């Protein structure tokens, strides 16, 4: 499977990031579950470009995590 990577900005990726940031701000209580689900799915993904886009959109959710709680939750 071939992919074309150029210097043009990906407007979809910018929109996805902005939407992710908005949702993370509105629903911080979902951050831990969402991050866990995304990371599990990333382990199964093989497309490096898709992985990058997903991990980029995950950043606002990671900011919501209370890392001191993660050890207690078994994460």
Short mmCIF file of C-alpha atoms in Angstrom, two decimals:
data_model
loop_
_atom_site.label_atom_id
_atom_site.label_comp_id
_atom_site.label_asym_id
_atom_site.label_seq_id
_atom_site.Cartn_x
_atom_site.Cartn_y
_atom_site.Cartn_z
CA UNK A 1 0.00 0.00 0.00
CA UNK A 2 1.57 3.29 -1.09
CA UNK A 3 1.09 6.69 0.48
CA UNK A 4 1.86 10.12 -0.87
CA UNK A 5 3.30 12.52 1.65
CA UNK A 6 3.76 16.12 0.59
CA UNK A 7 4.38 19.50 2.11
CA UNK A 8 0.74 20.60 1.94
CA UNK A 9 -1.02 20.80 5.30
CA UNK A 10 -3.64 18.16 5.98
CA UNK A 11 -6.78 20.16 6.77
CA UNK A 12 -8.57 17.07 8.02
CA UNK A 13 -5.84 16.44 10.56
CA UNK A 14 -6.10 20.02 11.84
CA UNK A 15 -9.89 19.70 12.11
CA UNK A 16 -9.58 16.35 13.91
CA UNK A 17 -7.12 17.83 16.39
CA UNK A 18 -9.37 20.84 17.06
CA UNK A 19 -12.40 18.60 17.53
CA UNK A 20 -10.42 16.31 19.83
CA UNK A 21 -9.28 19.30 21.91
CA UNK A 22 -12.86 20.57 22.17
CA UNK A 23 -14.20 17.18 23.23
CA UNK A 24 -11.36 16.64 25.72
CA UNK A 25 -12.16 19.98 27.32
CA UNK A 26 -15.90 19.26 27.47
CA UNK A 27 -15.55 15.65 28.69
CA UNK A 28 -12.36 15.28 30.75
CA UNK A 29 -13.92 12.38 32.66
CA UNK A 30 -13.54 10.21 29.52
CA UNK A 31 -9.80 10.81 29.18
CA UNK A 32 -8.50 7.69 30.90
CA UNK A 33 -10.87 5.30 29.11
CA UNK A 34 -10.31 6.96 25.74
CA UNK A 35 -6.50 6.91 26.09
CA UNK A 36 -6.57 3.27 27.11
CA UNK A 37 -8.72 2.34 24.11
CA UNK A 38 -6.61 4.32 21.66
CA UNK A 39 -3.35 2.86 22.92
CA UNK A 40 -4.74 -0.68 22.67
CA UNK A 41 -5.82 -0.07 19.09
CA UNK A 42 -2.47 1.53 18.23
CA UNK A 43 -0.74 -1.71 19.15
CA UNK A 44 -2.70 -3.40 16.36
CA UNK A 45 -2.24 -0.68 13.73
CA UNK A 46 0.34 -1.08 10.97
CA UNK A 47 -0.11 2.18 9.02
CA UNK A 48 2.51 4.59 10.40
CA UNK A 49 0.75 7.66 8.93
CA UNK A 50 -2.55 6.73 10.58
CA UNK A 51 -0.72 6.06 13.85
CA UNK A 52 0.79 9.55 13.79
CA UNK A 53 -2.57 11.19 13.13
CA UNK A 54 -4.30 9.27 15.91
CA UNK A 55 -1.54 9.93 18.44
CA UNK A 56 -1.57 13.63 17.55
CA UNK A 57 -5.31 13.82 18.26
CA UNK A 58 -4.75 11.99 21.53
CA UNK A 59 -2.61 14.81 22.98
CA UNK A 60 -5.49 16.89 24.43
CA UNK A 61 -6.82 13.81 26.21
CA UNK A 62 -3.40 12.99 27.67
CA UNK A 63 -3.24 16.49 29.14
CA UNK A 64 -6.35 15.64 31.18
CA UNK A 65 -4.85 12.53 32.76
CA UNK A 66 -3.99 12.62 36.41
CA UNK A 67 -0.87 10.51 36.26
CA UNK A 68 -0.71 9.86 39.97
CA UNK A 69 -4.07 8.03 39.67
CA UNK A 70 -2.97 5.78 36.82
CA UNK A 71 -0.84 3.47 38.97
CA UNK A 72 -3.81 2.85 41.27
CA UNK A 73 -6.09 2.06 38.34
CA UNK A 74 -3.68 -0.55 36.95
CA UNK A 75 -2.84 1.42 33.80
#
